[in-house]
PDB file of C-alpha atoms in Angstrom:
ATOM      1  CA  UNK N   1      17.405  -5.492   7.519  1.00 67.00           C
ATOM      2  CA  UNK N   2      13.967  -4.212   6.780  1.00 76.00           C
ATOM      3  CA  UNK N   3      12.484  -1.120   9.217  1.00 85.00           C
ATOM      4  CA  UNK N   4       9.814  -3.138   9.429  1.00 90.00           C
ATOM      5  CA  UNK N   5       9.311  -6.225   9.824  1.00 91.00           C
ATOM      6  CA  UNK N   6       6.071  -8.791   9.604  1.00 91.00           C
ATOM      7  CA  UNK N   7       5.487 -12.535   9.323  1.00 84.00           C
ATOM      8  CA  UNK N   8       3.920 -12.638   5.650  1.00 79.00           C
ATOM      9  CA  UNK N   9       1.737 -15.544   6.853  1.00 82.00           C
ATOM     10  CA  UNK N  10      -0.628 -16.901   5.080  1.00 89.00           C
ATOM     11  CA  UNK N  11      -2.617 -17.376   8.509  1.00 94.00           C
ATOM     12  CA  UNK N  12      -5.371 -19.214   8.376  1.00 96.00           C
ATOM     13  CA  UNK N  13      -7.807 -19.641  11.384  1.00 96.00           C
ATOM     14  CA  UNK N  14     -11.753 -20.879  11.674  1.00 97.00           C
ATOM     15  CA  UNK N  15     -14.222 -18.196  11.706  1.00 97.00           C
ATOM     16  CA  UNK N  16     -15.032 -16.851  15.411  1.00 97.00           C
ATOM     17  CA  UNK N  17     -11.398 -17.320  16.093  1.00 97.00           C
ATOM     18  CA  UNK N  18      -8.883 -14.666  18.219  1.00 97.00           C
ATOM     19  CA  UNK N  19      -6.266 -13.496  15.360  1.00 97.00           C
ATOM     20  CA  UNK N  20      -3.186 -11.897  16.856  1.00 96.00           C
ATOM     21  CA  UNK N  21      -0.943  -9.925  13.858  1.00 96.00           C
ATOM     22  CA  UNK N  22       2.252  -8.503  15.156  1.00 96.00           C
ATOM     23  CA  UNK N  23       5.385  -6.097  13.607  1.00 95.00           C
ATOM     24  CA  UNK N  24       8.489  -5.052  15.144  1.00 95.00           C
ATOM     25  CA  UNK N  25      10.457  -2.135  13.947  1.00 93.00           C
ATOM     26  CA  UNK N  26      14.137  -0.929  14.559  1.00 91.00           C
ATOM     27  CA  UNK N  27      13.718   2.956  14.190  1.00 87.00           C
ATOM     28  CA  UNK N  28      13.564   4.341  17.326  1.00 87.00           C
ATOM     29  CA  UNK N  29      12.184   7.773  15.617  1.00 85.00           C
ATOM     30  CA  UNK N  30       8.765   6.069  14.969  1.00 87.00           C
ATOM     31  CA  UNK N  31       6.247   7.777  16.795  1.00 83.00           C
ATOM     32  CA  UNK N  32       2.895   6.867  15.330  1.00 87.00           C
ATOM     33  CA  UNK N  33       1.511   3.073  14.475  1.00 91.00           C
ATOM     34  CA  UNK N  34      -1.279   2.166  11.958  1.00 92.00           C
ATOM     35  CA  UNK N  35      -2.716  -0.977  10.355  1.00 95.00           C
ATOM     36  CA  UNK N  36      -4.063  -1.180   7.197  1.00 95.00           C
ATOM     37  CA  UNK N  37      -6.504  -3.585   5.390  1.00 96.00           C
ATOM     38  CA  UNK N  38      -5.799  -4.762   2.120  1.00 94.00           C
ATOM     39  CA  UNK N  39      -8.236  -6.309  -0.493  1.00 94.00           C
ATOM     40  CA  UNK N  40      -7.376  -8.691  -2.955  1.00 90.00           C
ATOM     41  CA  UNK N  41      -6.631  -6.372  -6.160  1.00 88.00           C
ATOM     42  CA  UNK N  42      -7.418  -3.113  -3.747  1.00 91.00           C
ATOM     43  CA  UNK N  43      -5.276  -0.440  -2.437  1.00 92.00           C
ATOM     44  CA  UNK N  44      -4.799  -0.464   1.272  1.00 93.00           C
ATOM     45  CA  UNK N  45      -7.489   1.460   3.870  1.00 93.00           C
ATOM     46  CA  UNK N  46      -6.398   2.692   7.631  1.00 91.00           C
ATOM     47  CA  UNK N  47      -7.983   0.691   9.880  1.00 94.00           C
ATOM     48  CA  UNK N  48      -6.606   1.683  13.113  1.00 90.00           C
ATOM     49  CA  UNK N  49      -3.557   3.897  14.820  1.00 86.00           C
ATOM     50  CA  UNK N  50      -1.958   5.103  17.748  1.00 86.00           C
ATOM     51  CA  UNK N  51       0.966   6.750  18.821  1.00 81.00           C
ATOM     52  CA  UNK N  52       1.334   5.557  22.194  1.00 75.00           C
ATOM     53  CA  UNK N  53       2.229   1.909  24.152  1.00 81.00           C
ATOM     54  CA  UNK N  54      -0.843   0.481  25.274  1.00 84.00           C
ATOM     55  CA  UNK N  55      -4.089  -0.816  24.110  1.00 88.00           C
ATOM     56  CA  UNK N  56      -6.669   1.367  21.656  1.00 91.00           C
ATOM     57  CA  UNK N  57      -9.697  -0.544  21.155  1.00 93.00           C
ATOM     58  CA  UNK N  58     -12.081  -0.169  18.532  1.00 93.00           C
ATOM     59  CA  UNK N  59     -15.279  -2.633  17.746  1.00 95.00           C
ATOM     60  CA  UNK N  60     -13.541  -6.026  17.463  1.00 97.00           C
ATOM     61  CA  UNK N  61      -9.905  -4.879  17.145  1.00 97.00           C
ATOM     62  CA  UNK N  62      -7.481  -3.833  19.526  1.00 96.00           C
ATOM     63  CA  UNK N  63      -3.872  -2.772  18.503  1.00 95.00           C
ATOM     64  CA  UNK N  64      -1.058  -2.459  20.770  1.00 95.00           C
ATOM     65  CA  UNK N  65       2.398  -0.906  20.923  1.00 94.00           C
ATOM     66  CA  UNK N  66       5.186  -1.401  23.528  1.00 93.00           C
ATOM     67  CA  UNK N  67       7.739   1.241  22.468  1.00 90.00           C
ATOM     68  CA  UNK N  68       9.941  -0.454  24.972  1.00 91.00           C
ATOM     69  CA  UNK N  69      10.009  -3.559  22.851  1.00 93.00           C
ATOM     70  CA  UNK N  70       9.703  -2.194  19.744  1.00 93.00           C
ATOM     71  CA  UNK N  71       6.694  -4.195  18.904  1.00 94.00           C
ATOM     72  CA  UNK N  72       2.489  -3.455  17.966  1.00 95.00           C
ATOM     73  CA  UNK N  73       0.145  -5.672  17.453  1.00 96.00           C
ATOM     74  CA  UNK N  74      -3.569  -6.049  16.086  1.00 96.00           C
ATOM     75  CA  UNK N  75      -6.091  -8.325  17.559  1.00 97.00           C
ATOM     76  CA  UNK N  76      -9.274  -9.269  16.148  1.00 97.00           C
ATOM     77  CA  UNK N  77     -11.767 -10.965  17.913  1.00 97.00           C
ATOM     78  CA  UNK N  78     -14.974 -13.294  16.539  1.00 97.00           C
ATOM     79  CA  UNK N  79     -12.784 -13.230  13.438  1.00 97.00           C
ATOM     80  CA  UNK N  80     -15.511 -13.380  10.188  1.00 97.00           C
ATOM     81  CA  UNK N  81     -14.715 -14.362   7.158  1.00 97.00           C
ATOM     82  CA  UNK N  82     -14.810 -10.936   6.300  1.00 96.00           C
ATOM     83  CA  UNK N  83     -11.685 -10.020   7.851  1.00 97.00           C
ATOM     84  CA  UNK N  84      -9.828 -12.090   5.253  1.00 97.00           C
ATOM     85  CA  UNK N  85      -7.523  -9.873   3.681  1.00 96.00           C
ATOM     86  CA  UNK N  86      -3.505  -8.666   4.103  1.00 94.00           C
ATOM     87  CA  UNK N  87      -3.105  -6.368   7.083  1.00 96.00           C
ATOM     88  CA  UNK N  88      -0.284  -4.436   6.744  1.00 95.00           C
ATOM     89  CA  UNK N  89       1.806  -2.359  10.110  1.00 95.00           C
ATOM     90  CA  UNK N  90       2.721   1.085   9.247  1.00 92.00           C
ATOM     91  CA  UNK N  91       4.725   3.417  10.915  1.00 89.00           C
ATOM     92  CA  UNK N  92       5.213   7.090  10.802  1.00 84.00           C
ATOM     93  CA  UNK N  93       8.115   9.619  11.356  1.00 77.00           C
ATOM     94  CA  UNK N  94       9.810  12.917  10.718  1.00 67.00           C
ATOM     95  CA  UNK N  95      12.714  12.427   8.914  1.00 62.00           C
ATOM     96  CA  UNK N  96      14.687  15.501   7.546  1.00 54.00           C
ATOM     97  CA  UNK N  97      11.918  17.911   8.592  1.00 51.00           C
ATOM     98  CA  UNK N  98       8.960  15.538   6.707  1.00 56.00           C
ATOM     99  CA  UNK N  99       7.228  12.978   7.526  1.00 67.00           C
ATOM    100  CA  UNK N 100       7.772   9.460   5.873  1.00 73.00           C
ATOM    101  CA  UNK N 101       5.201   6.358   6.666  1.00 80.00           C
ATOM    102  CA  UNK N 102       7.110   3.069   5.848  1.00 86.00           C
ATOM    103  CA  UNK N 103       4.828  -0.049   5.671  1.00 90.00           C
ATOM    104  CA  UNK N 104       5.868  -3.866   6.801  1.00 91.00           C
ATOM    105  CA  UNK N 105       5.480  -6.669   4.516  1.00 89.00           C
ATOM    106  CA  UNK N 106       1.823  -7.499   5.334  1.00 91.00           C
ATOM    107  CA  UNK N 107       0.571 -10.911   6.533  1.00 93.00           C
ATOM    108  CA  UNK N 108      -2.214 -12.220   5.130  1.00 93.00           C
ATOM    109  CA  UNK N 109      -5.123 -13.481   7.193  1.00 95.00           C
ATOM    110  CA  UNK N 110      -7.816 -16.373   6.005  1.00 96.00           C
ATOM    111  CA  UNK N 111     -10.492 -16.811   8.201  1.00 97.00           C
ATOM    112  CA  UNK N 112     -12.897 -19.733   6.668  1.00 96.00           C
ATOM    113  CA  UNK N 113     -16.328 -20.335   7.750  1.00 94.00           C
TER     114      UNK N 113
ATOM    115  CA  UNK H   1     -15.976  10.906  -6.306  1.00 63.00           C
ATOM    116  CA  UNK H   2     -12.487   8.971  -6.212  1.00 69.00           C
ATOM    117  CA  UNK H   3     -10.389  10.677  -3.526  1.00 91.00           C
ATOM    118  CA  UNK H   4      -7.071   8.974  -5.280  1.00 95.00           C
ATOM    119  CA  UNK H   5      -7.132   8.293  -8.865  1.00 95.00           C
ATOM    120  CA  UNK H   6      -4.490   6.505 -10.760  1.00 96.00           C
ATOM    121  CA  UNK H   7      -4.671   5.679 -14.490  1.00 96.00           C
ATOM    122  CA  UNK H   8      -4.300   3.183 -16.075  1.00 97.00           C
ATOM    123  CA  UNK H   9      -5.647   0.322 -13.720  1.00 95.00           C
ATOM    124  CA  UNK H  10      -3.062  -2.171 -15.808  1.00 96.00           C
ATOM    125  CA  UNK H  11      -0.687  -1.580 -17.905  1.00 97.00           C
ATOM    126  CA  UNK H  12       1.078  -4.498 -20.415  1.00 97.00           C
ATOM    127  CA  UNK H  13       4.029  -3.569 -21.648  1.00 97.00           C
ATOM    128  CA  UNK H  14       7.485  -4.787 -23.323  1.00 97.00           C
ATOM    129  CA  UNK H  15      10.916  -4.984 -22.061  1.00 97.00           C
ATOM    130  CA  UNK H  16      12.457  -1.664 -22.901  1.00 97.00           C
ATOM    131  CA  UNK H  17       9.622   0.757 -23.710  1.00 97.00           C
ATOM    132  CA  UNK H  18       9.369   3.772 -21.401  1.00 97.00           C
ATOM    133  CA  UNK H  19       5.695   4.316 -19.940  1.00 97.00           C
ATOM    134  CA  UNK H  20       3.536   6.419 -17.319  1.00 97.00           C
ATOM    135  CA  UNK H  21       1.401   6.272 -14.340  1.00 98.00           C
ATOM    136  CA  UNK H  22      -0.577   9.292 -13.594  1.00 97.00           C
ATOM    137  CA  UNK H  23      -2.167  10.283 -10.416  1.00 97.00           C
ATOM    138  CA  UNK H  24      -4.654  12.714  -8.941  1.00 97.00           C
ATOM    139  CA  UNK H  25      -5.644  13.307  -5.694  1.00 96.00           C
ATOM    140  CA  UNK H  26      -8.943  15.662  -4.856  1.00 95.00           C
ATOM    141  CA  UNK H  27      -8.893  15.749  -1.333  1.00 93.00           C
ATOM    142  CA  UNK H  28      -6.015  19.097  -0.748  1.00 92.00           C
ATOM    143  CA  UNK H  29      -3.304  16.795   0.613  1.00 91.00           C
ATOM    144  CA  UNK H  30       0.075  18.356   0.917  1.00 88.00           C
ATOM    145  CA  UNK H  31       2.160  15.013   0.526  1.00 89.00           C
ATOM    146  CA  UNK H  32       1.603  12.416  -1.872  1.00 92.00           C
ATOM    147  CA  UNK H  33       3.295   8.941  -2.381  1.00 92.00           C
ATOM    148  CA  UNK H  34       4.236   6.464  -4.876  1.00 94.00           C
ATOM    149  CA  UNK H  35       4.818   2.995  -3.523  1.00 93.00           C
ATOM    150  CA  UNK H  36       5.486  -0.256  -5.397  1.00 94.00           C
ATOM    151  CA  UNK H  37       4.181  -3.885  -4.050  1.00 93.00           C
ATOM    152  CA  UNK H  38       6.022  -6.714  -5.136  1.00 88.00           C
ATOM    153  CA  UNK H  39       4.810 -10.481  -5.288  1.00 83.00           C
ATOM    154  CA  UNK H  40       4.851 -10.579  -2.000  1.00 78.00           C
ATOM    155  CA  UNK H  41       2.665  -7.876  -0.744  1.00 79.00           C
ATOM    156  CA  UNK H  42       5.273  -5.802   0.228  1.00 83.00           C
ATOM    157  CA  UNK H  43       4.500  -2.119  -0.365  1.00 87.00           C
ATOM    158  CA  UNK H  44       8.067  -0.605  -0.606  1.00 88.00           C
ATOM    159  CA  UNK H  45       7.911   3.600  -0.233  1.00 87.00           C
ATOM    160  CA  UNK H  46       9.697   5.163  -4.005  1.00 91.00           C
ATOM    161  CA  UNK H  47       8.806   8.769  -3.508  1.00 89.00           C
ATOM    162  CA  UNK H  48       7.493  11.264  -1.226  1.00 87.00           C
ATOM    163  CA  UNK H  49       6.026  15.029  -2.792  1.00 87.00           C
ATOM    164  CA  UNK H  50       5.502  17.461  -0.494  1.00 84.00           C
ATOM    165  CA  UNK H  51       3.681  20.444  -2.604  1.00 82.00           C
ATOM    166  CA  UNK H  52       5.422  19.889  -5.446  1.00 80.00           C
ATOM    167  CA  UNK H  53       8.779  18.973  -3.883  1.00 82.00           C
ATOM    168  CA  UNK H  54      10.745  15.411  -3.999  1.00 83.00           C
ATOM    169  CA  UNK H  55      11.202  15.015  -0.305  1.00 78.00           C
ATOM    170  CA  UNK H  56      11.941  11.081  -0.465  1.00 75.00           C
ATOM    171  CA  UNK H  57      14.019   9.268  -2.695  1.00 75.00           C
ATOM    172  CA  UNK H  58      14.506   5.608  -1.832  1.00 76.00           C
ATOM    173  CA  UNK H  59      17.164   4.574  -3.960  1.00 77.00           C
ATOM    174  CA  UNK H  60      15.183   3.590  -6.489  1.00 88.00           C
ATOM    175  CA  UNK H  61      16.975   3.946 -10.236  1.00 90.00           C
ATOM    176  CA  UNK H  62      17.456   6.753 -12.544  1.00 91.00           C
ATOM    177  CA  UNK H  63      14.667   4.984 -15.011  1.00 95.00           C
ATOM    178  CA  UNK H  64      12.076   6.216 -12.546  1.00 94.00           C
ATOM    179  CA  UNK H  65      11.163   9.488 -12.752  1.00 93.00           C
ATOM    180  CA  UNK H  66       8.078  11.346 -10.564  1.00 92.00           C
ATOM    181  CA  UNK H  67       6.997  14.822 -11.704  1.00 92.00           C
ATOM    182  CA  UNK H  68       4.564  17.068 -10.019  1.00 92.00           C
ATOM    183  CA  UNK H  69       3.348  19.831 -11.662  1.00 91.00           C
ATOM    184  CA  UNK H  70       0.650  20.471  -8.699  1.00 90.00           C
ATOM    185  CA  UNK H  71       0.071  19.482  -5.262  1.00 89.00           C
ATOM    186  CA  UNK H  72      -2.827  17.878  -6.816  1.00 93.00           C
ATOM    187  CA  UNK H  73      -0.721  15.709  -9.410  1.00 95.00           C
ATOM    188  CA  UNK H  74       1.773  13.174  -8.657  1.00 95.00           C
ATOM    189  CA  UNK H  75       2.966  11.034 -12.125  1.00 96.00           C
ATOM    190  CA  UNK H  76       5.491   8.152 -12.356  1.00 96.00           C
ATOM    191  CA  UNK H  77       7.253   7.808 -15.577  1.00 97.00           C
ATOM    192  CA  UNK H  78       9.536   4.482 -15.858  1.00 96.00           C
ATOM    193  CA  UNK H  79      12.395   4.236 -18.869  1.00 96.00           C
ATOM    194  CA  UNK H  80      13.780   1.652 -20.064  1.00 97.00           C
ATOM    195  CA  UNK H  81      11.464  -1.091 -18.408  1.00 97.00           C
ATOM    196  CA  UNK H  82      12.808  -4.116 -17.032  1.00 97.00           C
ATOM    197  CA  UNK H  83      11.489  -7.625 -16.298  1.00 96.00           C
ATOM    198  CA  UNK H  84      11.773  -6.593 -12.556  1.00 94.00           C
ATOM    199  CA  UNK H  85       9.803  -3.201 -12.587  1.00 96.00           C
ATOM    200  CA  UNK H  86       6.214  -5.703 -13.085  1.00 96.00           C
ATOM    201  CA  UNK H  87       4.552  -5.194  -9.569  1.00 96.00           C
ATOM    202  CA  UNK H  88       1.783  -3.345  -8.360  1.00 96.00           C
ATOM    203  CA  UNK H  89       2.261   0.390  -7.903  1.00 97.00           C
ATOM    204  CA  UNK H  90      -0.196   2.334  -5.484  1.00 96.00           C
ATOM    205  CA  UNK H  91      -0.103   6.204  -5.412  1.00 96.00           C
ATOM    206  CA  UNK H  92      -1.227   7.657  -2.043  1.00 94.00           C
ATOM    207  CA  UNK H  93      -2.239  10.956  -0.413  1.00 93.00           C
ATOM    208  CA  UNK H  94      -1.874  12.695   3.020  1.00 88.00           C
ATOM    209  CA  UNK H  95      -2.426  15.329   4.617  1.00 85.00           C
ATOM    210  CA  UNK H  96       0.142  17.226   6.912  1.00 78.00           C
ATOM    211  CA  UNK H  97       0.437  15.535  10.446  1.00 70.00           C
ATOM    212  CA  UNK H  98       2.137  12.108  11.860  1.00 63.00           C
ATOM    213  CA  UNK H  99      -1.041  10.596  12.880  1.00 68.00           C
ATOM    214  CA  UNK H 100      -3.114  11.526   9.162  1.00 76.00           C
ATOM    215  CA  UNK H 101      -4.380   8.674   7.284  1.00 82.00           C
ATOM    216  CA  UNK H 102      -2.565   7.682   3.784  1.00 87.00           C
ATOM    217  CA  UNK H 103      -5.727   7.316   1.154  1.00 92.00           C
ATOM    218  CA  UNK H 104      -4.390   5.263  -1.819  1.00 94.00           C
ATOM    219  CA  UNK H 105      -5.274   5.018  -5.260  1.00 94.00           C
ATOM    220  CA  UNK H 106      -6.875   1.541  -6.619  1.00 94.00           C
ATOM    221  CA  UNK H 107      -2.758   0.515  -7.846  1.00 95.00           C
ATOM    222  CA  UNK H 108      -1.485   0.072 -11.441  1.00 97.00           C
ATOM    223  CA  UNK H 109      -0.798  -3.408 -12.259  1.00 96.00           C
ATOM    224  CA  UNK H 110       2.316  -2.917 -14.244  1.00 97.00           C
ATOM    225  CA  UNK H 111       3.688  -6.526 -16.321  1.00 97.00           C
ATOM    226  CA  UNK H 112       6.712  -6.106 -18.739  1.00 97.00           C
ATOM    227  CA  UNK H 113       6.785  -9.137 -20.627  1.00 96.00           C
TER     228      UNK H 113
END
């Protein structure tokens, strides 16, 4: 069983649509959550993080974490067609005095004008 | 200036030869990264440097061998190659911290034919 785990989509949704990507992890030592974008033939960029459950809002995305449940997720509203690309969960934590980021599988988002 | 630089951008190669990925990173990041990303998107943590010393080794096989000779340099050399080994392998800075961003490199399109 992966650490981290994502639906790999492809989701595809009409432009100006609510997108909802979601993860769940098993490794109770992650303490910090990030998504990152991914460009066809690109190397991933950060797009948001936290390190605590609730809501962190930024622009037209909002991620969210419920330790609890072991579960994020990253909303994007008035999806554009810009936003199609693989977002990809990451998580962070200290493991034998270092820190180690593991990523989830990605799901890739379509958004079509 | 690239912040992450990884050459070469593709690499064609045949079963058995033994070749190398180099990468640099400009921006003074203590930890550094190589991940591979299969078919499927899924970027899969190799190694972790941290100034100069293997820190994270996930059970990938002998053939693959990282070397740092500076913080600033983080290569990949891969022996024997295998059909397997084609994928997409990113290098990736970060600074010291939980919540840091990872910057990657543009990837290496490796294909062993």
């Amino acid at each position: 069983q992966k650490e981290v785990e994502q639906d790999p989509g492809p989701l595809s949704v009409p432009e100006g649509a609510i997108v909802s990507l979601n993860c769940t992890y098993s490794n109770s030592a992650f303490q910090y959550f990030m998504w990152y974008r991914q460009y066809s033939r690109k190397g991933p960029e950060l797009l948001m993080y936290t390190y605590s459950s609730g809501n962190k809002e930024d622009g037209r995305f909002t991620a969210q974490v419920d330790k609890s449940s072991k579960y994020i997720s990253l909303f994007i509203r008035d999806s554009q067609p810009s936003d199609s690309a693989t977002y990809l969960c990451a998580m962070s934590a200290f493991t034998t005095g270092f820190q180690k980021l593991v990523f989830g599988t990605g799901t890739r988002l379509l958004v079509s004008p | 200036d690239t912040a992450v630089s990884q050459t070469p951008k593709y690499l064609v190669t045949q079963m058995g030869n033994d070749k190398s990925i180099k990468c640099e990173q400009n921006l003074g990041h203590d930890t550094m990264y190589w991940y591979k990303q299969d078919s499927k998107k899924f970027l899969k943590i190799m190694f972790s440097y941290n100034n100069k010393e293997l820190i994270i080794n996930e059970t990938v096989p002998n053939r693959f061998s990282p070397k740092s000779p500076d913080k600033a340099h983080l290569n990949l050399h891969i022996n024997s190659l295998e059909l397997g080994d084609s994928a997409v392998y990113f290098c990736a800075s970060r600074p010291r911290g939980l919540d840091t961003e990872a910057f990657f490199g543009q990837g290496t399109r490796l294909t062993v034919v």
